[in-house]
Coordinates of C-alpha atoms in Angstrom, one line a residue:
M13 CA 60.4 -87.1 330.2
Y14 CA 58.2 -88.1 327.2
D15 CA 54.8 -88.2 329.3
N16 CA 56.0 -84.4 330.1
V17 CA 56.1 -83.5 326.2
E18 CA 53.3 -85.7 324.6
P19 CA 50.8 -82.7 325.0
Y20 CA 53.0 -80.6 322.5
S21 CA 54.1 -83.4 320.2
T22 CA 51.0 -81.9 317.6
E23 CA 52.2 -78.5 317.9
V24 CA 53.2 -76.6 314.7
I25 CA 56.1 -74.2 314.7
Y26 CA 55.9 -71.2 312.4
P27 CA 59.1 -69.4 311.4
A28 CA 59.0 -65.7 310.8
K29 CA 57.3 -64.8 307.7
Y30 CA 57.5 -61.7 305.2
D31 CA 55.6 -58.8 306.3
T32 CA 54.3 -57.7 303.0
I33 CA 53.7 -58.8 299.3
S34 CA 53.1 -56.3 296.3
A35 CA 53.6 -57.0 292.6
K36 CA 54.9 -55.0 289.5
I37 CA 54.0 -56.3 286.4
G38 CA 56.6 -57.3 283.5
F39 CA 56.4 -58.9 280.3
E40 CA 55.5 -62.5 281.2
R41 CA 56.8 -62.2 284.4
V42 CA 56.4 -60.1 288.0
E43 CA 58.4 -58.8 290.3
L44 CA 57.2 -59.4 294.1
D45 CA 58.4 -56.9 296.9
L46 CA 58.3 -58.8 300.0
M47 CA 59.5 -56.4 302.8
K48 CA 58.3 -52.9 303.9
A49 CA 61.8 -52.1 304.3
G50 CA 62.2 -52.1 300.5
R51 CA 64.4 -53.9 298.4
I52 CA 67.9 -54.6 300.6
P53 CA 70.6 -57.4 300.4
S54 CA 70.1 -60.8 301.9
K55 CA 72.7 -60.3 304.5
Q56 CA 70.7 -57.5 306.2
I57 CA 67.7 -59.5 306.4
S58 CA 67.1 -61.0 310.0
M59 CA 63.9 -63.2 310.4
G60 CA 64.7 -65.4 313.3
K61 CA 65.3 -69.2 312.4
S62 CA 63.9 -68.6 309.0
T63 CA 66.8 -69.5 306.3
K64 CA 65.0 -70.0 302.8
T65 CA 62.2 -68.5 300.8
V66 CA 59.7 -70.8 298.9
I67 CA 57.6 -69.4 295.9
E68 CA 54.5 -71.6 294.8
Y69 CA 52.3 -70.9 291.9
D70 CA 50.6 -72.9 289.3
G71 CA 51.5 -76.3 290.7
K72 CA 55.2 -75.1 290.8
Q73 CA 57.5 -74.8 293.6
V74 CA 60.7 -72.6 293.6
V75 CA 63.1 -72.7 296.6
I76 CA 65.8 -70.1 297.3
D77 CA 68.4 -70.8 299.7
S78 CA 68.6 -67.5 301.3
L79 CA 65.9 -64.7 302.6
V80 CA 65.1 -61.9 299.9
S81 CA 63.5 -58.7 299.8
W82 CA 62.2 -59.2 296.3
I83 CA 61.8 -62.0 293.7
N84 CA 61.3 -62.3 290.0
V85 CA 59.0 -64.7 288.8
P86 CA 59.4 -65.4 285.3
D87 CA 58.0 -67.4 282.4
L88 CA 54.3 -66.6 283.2
K89 CA 53.3 -67.0 279.4
Q90 CA 49.4 -67.6 280.0
P91 CA 47.0 -64.7 279.9
K92 CA 45.3 -65.9 283.1
L93 CA 45.5 -65.0 286.9
Y94 CA 48.2 -66.6 288.9
R95 CA 47.9 -67.1 292.6
I96 CA 51.3 -66.8 294.2
K97 CA 52.3 -68.0 297.5
V98 CA 55.7 -66.9 299.5
Y99 CA 56.8 -68.1 302.6
T100 CA 59.8 -69.0 304.4
V101 CA 61.1 -72.4 306.0
D102 CA 63.6 -73.0 309.0
Q103 CA 66.4 -75.8 309.1
Y104 CA 63.6 -78.2 309.9
D105 CA 61.5 -77.2 307.1
N106 CA 58.9 -75.5 309.3
K107 CA 56.8 -73.1 307.2
S108 CA 55.9 -69.5 307.7
V109 CA 52.3 -68.3 307.3
P110 CA 52.6 -67.5 303.6
Q111 CA 52.0 -64.1 302.0
E112 CA 49.6 -64.6 298.9
I113 CA 49.0 -62.5 295.8
A114 CA 46.9 -62.7 292.5
V115 CA 48.6 -61.3 289.6
I116 CA 47.9 -61.1 285.9
P117 CA 51.2 -60.6 283.7
F118 CA 51.3 -58.9 280.4
T119 CA 51.7 -61.7 277.9
S120 CA 52.3 -61.9 274.2
G121 CA 48.6 -62.0 273.4
D122 CA 48.4 -58.5 274.8
W123 CA 51.6 -57.3 273.2
D124 CA 49.8 -58.5 269.6
N125 CA 47.0 -56.0 270.2
L126 CA 49.3 -52.9 271.0
V127 CA 48.7 -50.4 268.3
V128 CA 50.7 -47.3 267.5
A129 CA 49.2 -44.2 265.9
S130 CA 50.0 -44.2 262.0
P131 CA 52.2 -41.7 260.6
R132 CA 51.6 -38.8 258.3
V133 CA 53.4 -39.0 254.8
L134 CA 54.8 -36.2 252.7
T135 CA 56.2 -37.3 249.1
S136 CA 58.2 -35.7 246.6
P137 CA 59.6 -38.0 243.4
N138 CA 62.9 -38.6 245.2
A139 CA 62.3 -37.9 248.9
A140 CA 59.5 -38.7 251.7
V141 CA 59.0 -37.1 255.0
I142 CA 57.3 -39.3 257.8
D143 CA 56.2 -37.8 260.9
W144 CA 53.5 -38.3 263.7
P145 CA 51.4 -35.0 264.2
S146 CA 49.4 -36.8 267.0
A147 CA 51.1 -37.9 270.1
L148 CA 52.6 -41.5 270.3
S149 CA 52.2 -42.4 273.9
S150 CA 48.3 -43.4 274.8
I151 CA 46.7 -45.1 277.3
L152 CA 47.6 -48.6 276.3
L153 CA 51.7 -47.5 275.8
E154 CA 54.5 -45.1 276.4
Y155 CA 56.3 -44.3 273.4
R156 CA 60.0 -43.8 273.9
S157 CA 61.7 -44.0 270.4
V158 CA 61.5 -45.7 266.8
D159 CA 64.2 -47.1 265.0
Y160 CA 64.0 -47.3 260.9
E161 CA 65.5 -48.9 258.0
Y162 CA 65.5 -48.4 254.5
T163 CA 67.4 -48.7 251.1
D164 CA 67.9 -45.5 249.1
K165 CA 68.1 -45.8 245.1
D166 CA 72.0 -46.6 245.3
G167 CA 71.3 -49.5 247.4
K168 CA 72.6 -48.0 250.5
K169 CA 71.0 -49.2 253.8
I170 CA 69.9 -46.2 255.7
T171 CA 69.3 -46.8 259.6
G172 CA 68.6 -44.4 262.2
N173 CA 66.6 -43.7 265.5
K174 CA 64.4 -40.9 266.5
G175 CA 63.0 -40.0 269.8
A176 CA 60.4 -37.5 271.1
N177 CA 58.5 -36.0 268.2
P178 CA 60.0 -38.4 265.6
R179 CA 60.4 -37.2 261.9
I180 CA 62.2 -39.1 259.4
F181 CA 63.3 -37.4 256.3
A182 CA 64.4 -40.1 253.5
A183 CA 66.0 -38.9 250.4
N184 CA 67.5 -40.3 247.3
L185 CA 64.6 -42.4 246.6
N186 CA 63.1 -44.0 243.1
A187 CA 60.6 -41.6 241.6
G188 CA 57.6 -43.7 240.7
E189 CA 58.2 -46.7 242.4
Q190 CA 57.2 -48.1 245.8
F191 CA 59.3 -47.1 248.8
N192 CA 59.4 -49.6 251.9
I193 CA 60.8 -48.5 255.4
Q194 CA 60.7 -50.7 258.5
L195 CA 59.6 -49.2 261.6
S196 CA 60.4 -50.4 265.0
Y197 CA 58.9 -48.7 268.0
N198 CA 60.4 -48.9 271.4
V199 CA 57.5 -48.7 273.9
I200 CA 56.5 -49.6 277.2
P201 CA 53.0 -51.1 277.5
K202 CA 50.5 -49.8 280.1
V203 CA 48.4 -52.0 282.4
N204 CA 45.4 -50.1 283.8
G205 CA 47.4 -46.7 282.9
T206 CA 50.4 -47.8 284.8
T207 CA 53.5 -48.7 282.7
I208 CA 55.0 -52.3 283.1
L209 CA 58.5 -53.2 284.0
D210 CA 60.0 -53.9 280.3
S211 CA 60.0 -52.2 276.9
L212 CA 59.3 -54.1 274.0
K213 CA 59.3 -53.5 270.3
I214 CA 56.4 -53.0 267.8
E215 CA 57.6 -53.8 264.4
T216 CA 55.7 -52.8 261.2
S217 CA 56.7 -52.1 257.8
L218 CA 55.2 -49.1 255.8
N219 CA 54.9 -49.1 251.9
I220 CA 54.7 -45.8 249.9
N221 CA 53.9 -45.4 246.3
M222 CA 56.4 -42.5 245.3
P223 CA 55.2 -39.8 242.8
T224 CA 56.7 -39.0 239.4
S225 CA 58.2 -35.8 238.5
S226 CA 54.8 -34.9 236.8
T227 CA 52.8 -35.4 239.6
V228 CA 50.9 -32.2 240.9
F229 CA 51.6 -31.3 244.5
N230 CA 49.3 -29.2 246.5
P231 CA 51.5 -26.0 248.1
A232 CA 50.8 -24.7 251.3
E233 CA 51.8 -21.4 250.4
Q234 CA 50.6 -21.1 247.1
D235 CA 50.4 -17.6 246.8
I236 CA 54.1 -17.1 248.1
L237 CA 55.2 -19.4 245.5
A238 CA 53.2 -17.8 242.7
A239 CA 54.8 -14.5 243.8
N240 CA 58.1 -16.3 243.1
G241 CA 56.9 -17.1 239.7
V242 CA 56.0 -20.7 240.1
T243 CA 53.1 -21.7 237.8
V244 CA 53.4 -25.4 237.5
F245 CA 53.0 -27.1 240.8
T246 CA 55.1 -30.4 239.9
S247 CA 58.6 -31.6 240.9
E248 CA 59.7 -31.2 237.2
G249 CA 58.1 -27.6 236.8
V250 CA 59.8 -26.2 239.9
S251 CA 63.1 -28.2 239.3
S252 CA 64.9 -24.8 237.9
Y253 CA 64.5 -23.1 241.0
R254 CA 67.6 -22.4 243.0
K255 CA 66.2 -19.5 245.1
L256 CA 63.0 -18.6 246.7
V257 CA 62.0 -15.5 248.8
F258 CA 59.4 -15.9 251.7
P259 CA 57.7 -12.9 253.8
V260 CA 57.9 -12.3 257.2
H261 CA 54.1 -13.3 257.5
T262 CA 55.0 -16.7 256.0
N263 CA 53.3 -19.6 258.0
T264 CA 55.1 -22.5 256.8
L265 CA 58.2 -23.6 255.1
Q266 CA 57.2 -26.9 254.3
D267 CA 56.8 -26.5 250.4
L268 CA 60.6 -26.3 250.3
F269 CA 60.3 -30.2 250.4
Y270 CA 59.1 -30.1 246.5
F271 CA 62.1 -28.0 245.2
P272 CA 64.9 -30.4 244.6
N273 CA 67.3 -28.1 243.8
I274 CA 67.0 -25.4 246.0
E275 CA 70.0 -23.6 247.3
E276 CA 69.2 -20.3 248.4
L277 CA 66.4 -18.8 250.8
D278 CA 65.5 -15.3 251.5
L279 CA 63.4 -14.7 254.4
T280 CA 63.4 -11.1 254.6
G281 CA 60.6 -10.8 251.8
G282 CA 63.3 -9.3 249.5
D283 CA 61.9 -7.0 246.8
I284 CA 59.1 -9.4 246.0
F285 CA 56.6 -9.1 248.9
D286 CA 55.0 -5.8 250.6
L287 CA 53.8 -6.0 254.2
K288 CA 50.3 -7.1 254.8
T289 CA 47.5 -4.3 255.2
I290 CA 44.4 -3.8 257.4
S291 CA 41.4 -1.5 256.7
Y292 CA 39.8 0.6 259.2
N293 CA 36.6 2.4 258.9
R294 CA 34.7 3.6 261.8
N295 CA 33.7 7.0 263.6
N296 CA 34.2 8.9 260.2
I297 CA 38.0 7.7 260.1
S298 CA 38.7 5.6 257.2
K299 CA 42.2 4.5 256.3
V300 CA 44.6 1.4 255.2
I301 CA 47.3 0.5 257.6
G302 CA 50.7 -1.3 256.5
G303 CA 51.9 -2.3 253.2
G304 CA 55.1 -1.1 252.0
D305 CA 58.6 -2.6 252.6
Y306 CA 59.5 -4.8 255.5
L307 CA 60.9 -2.8 258.6
P308 CA 63.0 -4.4 261.1
F309 CA 61.1 -3.5 264.3
I310 CA 58.3 -5.8 262.9
R311 CA 58.2 -9.8 263.3
K312 CA 55.8 -12.3 262.8
V313 CA 52.9 -12.2 265.3
S314 CA 53.7 -15.8 266.3
P315 CA 56.9 -17.7 265.2
I316 CA 56.8 -20.5 262.6
S317 CA 56.7 -23.8 264.6
D318 CA 59.6 -26.1 264.6
A319 CA 57.6 -28.5 262.4
N320 CA 56.7 -26.1 259.8
A321 CA 60.4 -25.2 259.7
Q322 CA 61.7 -28.7 259.8
T323 CA 62.0 -29.2 255.9
M324 CA 64.5 -26.3 255.7
V325 CA 66.3 -27.9 258.8
D326 CA 66.2 -31.1 256.7
L327 CA 67.7 -29.3 253.6
L328 CA 70.3 -27.5 255.5
N329 CA 71.5 -30.8 257.3
L330 CA 71.8 -32.4 253.8
G331 CA 73.6 -29.5 252.8
I332 CA 71.3 -28.9 249.7
I333 CA 70.5 -25.3 251.1
K334 CA 73.6 -23.6 251.1
K335 CA 72.4 -19.8 252.3
V336 CA 69.7 -18.6 254.1
K337 CA 69.0 -14.5 254.6
Y338 CA 67.3 -13.8 257.6
V339 CA 66.5 -10.8 260.0
P340 CA 66.9 -11.7 263.7
N341 CA 64.1 -12.7 265.6
S342 CA 61.7 -12.0 262.5
L343 CA 60.1 -15.6 262.2
G344 CA 60.9 -16.8 265.5
I345 CA 63.2 -19.7 264.2
D346 CA 66.3 -18.2 265.4
H347 CA 67.1 -21.5 267.5
L348 CA 67.0 -23.6 264.3
L349 CA 69.3 -21.6 262.4
R350 CA 72.1 -20.9 265.1
P351 CA 73.4 -24.5 264.5
F352 CA 74.4 -23.7 261.1
D353 CA 76.4 -20.6 261.8
E354 CA 79.8 -22.6 261.7
A355 CA 78.9 -23.9 258.3
G356 CA 78.7 -20.1 257.1
V357 CA 75.4 -20.6 255.4
I358 CA 73.4 -18.2 257.6
E359 CA 73.3 -14.7 256.5
W360 CA 72.1 -12.6 259.7
V361 CA 71.0 -9.2 258.6
T362 CA 72.3 -6.3 260.4
T363 CA 69.7 -4.3 261.7
P364 CA 70.0 -0.5 262.4
D365 CA 70.3 0.8 265.9
E366 CA 67.2 2.7 265.3
S367 CA 64.1 1.9 262.9
L368 CA 61.6 4.8 262.2
I369 CA 58.1 4.5 262.3
P370 CA 56.6 5.5 258.9
M371 CA 53.2 7.1 258.9
N372 CA 51.6 4.3 257.0
F373 CA 51.1 2.8 260.5
F374 CA 49.5 6.0 262.1
L375 CA 45.8 6.0 262.8
D376 CA 43.8 8.7 264.3
G377 CA 42.6 8.0 267.8
K378 CA 38.8 9.1 267.1
I379 CA 38.9 5.2 265.4
Q380 CA 38.4 4.1 269.0
D381 CA 36.3 7.0 270.6
A382 CA 34.9 9.8 268.6
T383 CA 34.8 12.0 271.5
A384 CA 36.9 11.4 274.5
W385 CA 40.0 10.4 272.4
A386 CA 39.4 13.5 270.1
L387 CA 42.3 15.2 268.8
D388 CA 43.0 17.9 265.8
L389 CA 45.6 16.0 263.9
V390 CA 47.9 17.6 261.3
N391 CA 50.1 14.9 259.7
P392 CA 52.4 15.9 258.5
A393 CA 52.2 19.1 260.4
T394 CA 52.6 21.9 257.7
S395 CA 54.4 24.0 260.6
Y396 CA 56.3 23.1 263.8
P397 CA 58.8 24.7 266.2
A398 CA 62.4 24.8 265.0
G399 CA 64.5 22.0 266.2
T400 CA 67.6 19.8 265.1
N401 CA 66.6 16.9 262.8
I402 CA 63.2 16.8 263.1
V403 CA 61.5 13.8 261.1
N404 CA 57.8 13.1 260.6
P405 CA 56.2 15.9 262.5
I406 CA 52.9 15.8 264.0
K407 CA 50.6 18.5 265.3
A408 CA 48.0 17.5 267.6
T409 CA 45.7 19.9 269.3
L410 CA 43.5 18.7 272.4
K411 CA 39.7 18.4 271.7
G412 CA 38.8 15.5 274.1
K413 CA 39.6 14.5 277.8
N414 CA 41.6 11.5 276.5
G415 CA 43.0 13.0 273.4
S416 CA 45.2 10.0 271.6
F417 CA 46.9 8.9 268.5
I418 CA 47.7 5.4 267.5
F419 CA 50.3 3.4 265.6
V420 CA 49.4 0.0 264.6
L421 CA 50.6 -3.0 262.7
P422 CA 48.6 -5.3 260.5
K423 CA 47.6 -8.3 262.7
E424 CA 50.0 -10.7 261.1
Y425 CA 52.7 -8.9 263.0
R426 CA 53.9 -7.8 266.5
F427 CA 56.9 -5.7 267.6
N428 CA 60.2 -7.0 267.6
I429 CA 60.9 -6.4 271.0
A430 CA 63.7 -9.1 271.3
E431 CA 65.5 -6.8 268.5
Y432 CA 64.4 -3.4 269.6
K433 CA 63.9 -2.6 273.5
Y434 CA 62.9 0.7 273.3
L435 CA 60.4 3.3 271.8
K436 CA 61.8 6.8 271.3
F437 CA 60.1 10.2 270.1
K438 CA 60.5 13.8 270.7
V439 CA 57.5 16.0 272.0
Y440 CA 57.2 19.7 272.0
M441 CA 54.7 20.9 274.9
P442 CA 53.0 24.2 275.3
A443 CA 53.9 26.9 278.1
K444 CA 53.5 26.3 281.6
S445 CA 50.6 28.6 282.0
T446 CA 48.6 26.2 279.6
Y447 CA 48.4 23.8 282.7
N448 CA 46.2 25.9 285.1
G449 CA 43.3 24.5 287.0
I450 CA 42.2 21.1 285.6
Y451 CA 44.7 21.2 282.8
G452 CA 47.4 20.0 285.3
P453 CA 47.4 16.5 284.1
Y454 CA 48.2 17.4 280.6
Q455 CA 51.6 18.1 281.2
R456 CA 52.2 14.3 280.9
I457 CA 52.3 11.9 277.9
W458 CA 51.2 8.5 278.5
P459 CA 52.2 5.7 275.8
R460 CA 50.1 2.5 276.1
F461 CA 50.9 -1.0 274.5
M462 CA 48.3 -3.7 273.5
N463 CA 47.2 -6.4 271.0
Y464 CA 44.3 -4.3 269.7
T465 CA 42.4 -1.4 270.4
W466 CA 39.1 -2.1 272.3
A467 CA 36.8 -1.6 269.4
F468 CA 38.8 -4.3 267.5
N469 CA 38.9 -7.1 269.5
T470 CA 39.0 -9.5 266.9
E471 CA 42.4 -8.5 265.5
S472 CA 44.2 -11.0 268.0
S473 CA 44.4 -14.4 268.5
F474 CA 46.2 -14.0 271.6
G475 CA 43.7 -12.2 273.9
Q476 CA 44.6 -8.5 275.1
E477 CA 48.0 -8.3 276.5
Y478 CA 47.8 -5.0 277.8
W479 CA 50.7 -3.1 279.5
A480 CA 51.4 0.6 280.1
P481 CA 53.8 2.3 282.3
D482 CA 52.5 4.8 285.2
A483 CA 50.7 7.7 283.9
N484 CA 53.3 10.1 285.7
A485 CA 56.3 8.3 284.3
F486 CA 56.5 10.8 281.4
R487 CA 55.5 13.9 283.0
I488 CA 57.4 16.6 281.1
S489 CA 59.2 19.0 283.7
D490 CA 58.7 22.8 283.6
E491 CA 62.4 23.4 282.2
N492 CA 61.4 21.0 279.3
L493 CA 58.4 22.8 278.1
E494 CA 58.6 24.8 275.0
K495 CA 61.3 22.9 273.6
W496 CA 61.8 19.4 271.8
T497 CA 62.2 16.7 274.5
D498 CA 63.3 13.5 273.9
V499 CA 61.3 10.6 275.5
T500 CA 62.6 6.9 275.8
V501 CA 60.1 4.0 276.8
D502 CA 61.7 0.8 278.1
L503 CA 59.8 -2.0 276.5
S504 CA 61.2 -4.9 278.6
N505 CA 57.9 -5.9 279.7
L506 CA 56.6 -6.5 276.1
I507 CA 59.4 -9.3 275.3
D508 CA 57.0 -12.3 275.4
R509 CA 53.9 -10.4 274.3
H510 CA 52.1 -10.1 271.0
N511 CA 51.4 -6.2 271.3
R512 CA 51.1 -4.4 267.9
V513 CA 49.3 -1.6 269.0
V514 CA 51.0 1.8 270.6
V515 CA 48.3 4.4 272.1
I516 CA 49.9 7.8 272.5
N517 CA 47.6 9.6 275.1
I518 CA 47.8 13.2 276.2
G519 CA 47.3 13.5 279.8
G520 CA 47.1 10.0 281.2
E521 CA 43.3 9.8 281.0
P522 CA 42.8 11.9 284.0
T523 CA 39.3 11.7 286.4
L524 CA 38.0 15.2 285.7
T525 CA 35.1 16.9 284.0
F526 CA 36.4 18.1 281.1
S527 CA 36.1 21.2 279.1
L528 CA 37.9 22.7 275.9
P529 CA 40.2 25.5 277.3
A530 CA 39.9 28.9 276.3
T531 CA 43.1 28.8 274.5
D532 CA 44.2 25.7 272.3
M533 CA 46.4 23.2 273.7
V534 CA 48.8 22.2 271.0
Y535 CA 51.3 19.6 271.3
Y536 CA 53.8 18.4 268.5
F537 CA 55.6 14.9 268.0
S538 CA 58.3 13.5 265.9
N539 CA 60.8 11.0 265.2
F540 CA 58.6 8.2 266.6
R541 CA 61.1 5.1 266.3
F542 CA 62.5 1.9 267.8
A543 CA 66.0 1.7 269.3
K544 CA 68.2 -0.9 270.4

């Protein structure tokens, strides 16, 4: 019998092996996946005679008394290449064919080289704002949050945590002294652009030399503060101010940070600020547009950013600001103010159901095209057909194929469509006999909306967001000729646009060879207004 088995006495028996190996890097460790089926419980693994798992690396051997789909290999503290073998053994210690992988773990040396972007610091004598204008995540790490700790002037320890877009408002500090704040960044390092398994903390200390009450600050909105009467730009110089007024074209509220006793904000412009103006001079048309009191159909062309309004939010949270007067949607910061509704500190200005467009926004269409857009305009009309409640009548006699006039806001503003969803006006059109022959299209009015007229394409930073209804949508019916007729334009399409120009065109720019009619084609318009 032994003679029969002798030829096989040197045969090697290989139990079943793991079918793959891949590594995920952690901090001073790696996790190895060993099965294509994924991470499954040991009781679900069947590999013939194999009973144990063996890991070998760096002269060490670790034996696991079961079969596993993945393993954690810890204590890889050296910044070097580790070659790791994983195999199975059966009850007679026969070894399977090993799976082998080479890995370099993330170690303390790599951690020490991680750097987080430095913060921006804004200081007043008794407070500091710390924020990070640039992204904290980078090719080397993924930022998750930052913990902070400091002691205020009363000896109270203040702690907190900030997540995405962190901003720390530290108040009640000692003027003229050094302020220390401990920062602990929670990050996940990256290797070759991929995050590792473990999050780590990067700890640093930030020392800030606090100014005194006589230290001059550089305001972001100096002209606005000067209009409020500020002449000395120091904390001491503005300490008596309890109220500030800001116009709708304000770009930032960060200057509030320097006013230690501010309690009230008026964000409507109040009686201090007029609207901005814009001057036009082209094709023998010269006019200054805008100025005058704020009107509720006007809003800032682009919202104040959350970052530029954050100082106001900080002061509201601290209970320092006790009242804010605000026209809905005017500055685009409604979402920042709503959380303070319950506290009763926000005065939402009630806007009227309709807001009339005054004639300081009216512009002759010849400014765009002196020939095709020509109308003989009388504004205000010295005589006009009788009607009920006629306000701001305009007489327009057609002189060009595309006769038009314009309402335009200065470039700092756009229409407040979130508040006013309709444009309304009255029109009085001539008799039916006027529209014989080629003049048939001129029985319609075509309103168009844009960011700028084409001759003034530098007036908008948002490109041209043009919209117009169908040219036939506002054809005046025969029975409504020779009488004042109400026109309503639904502006829902403009809600997210930066439109600040309305062109009122007669005829819808028809394709035809135009010649002046034998009898003047005279139109009357009135009561241009935005409505809810």
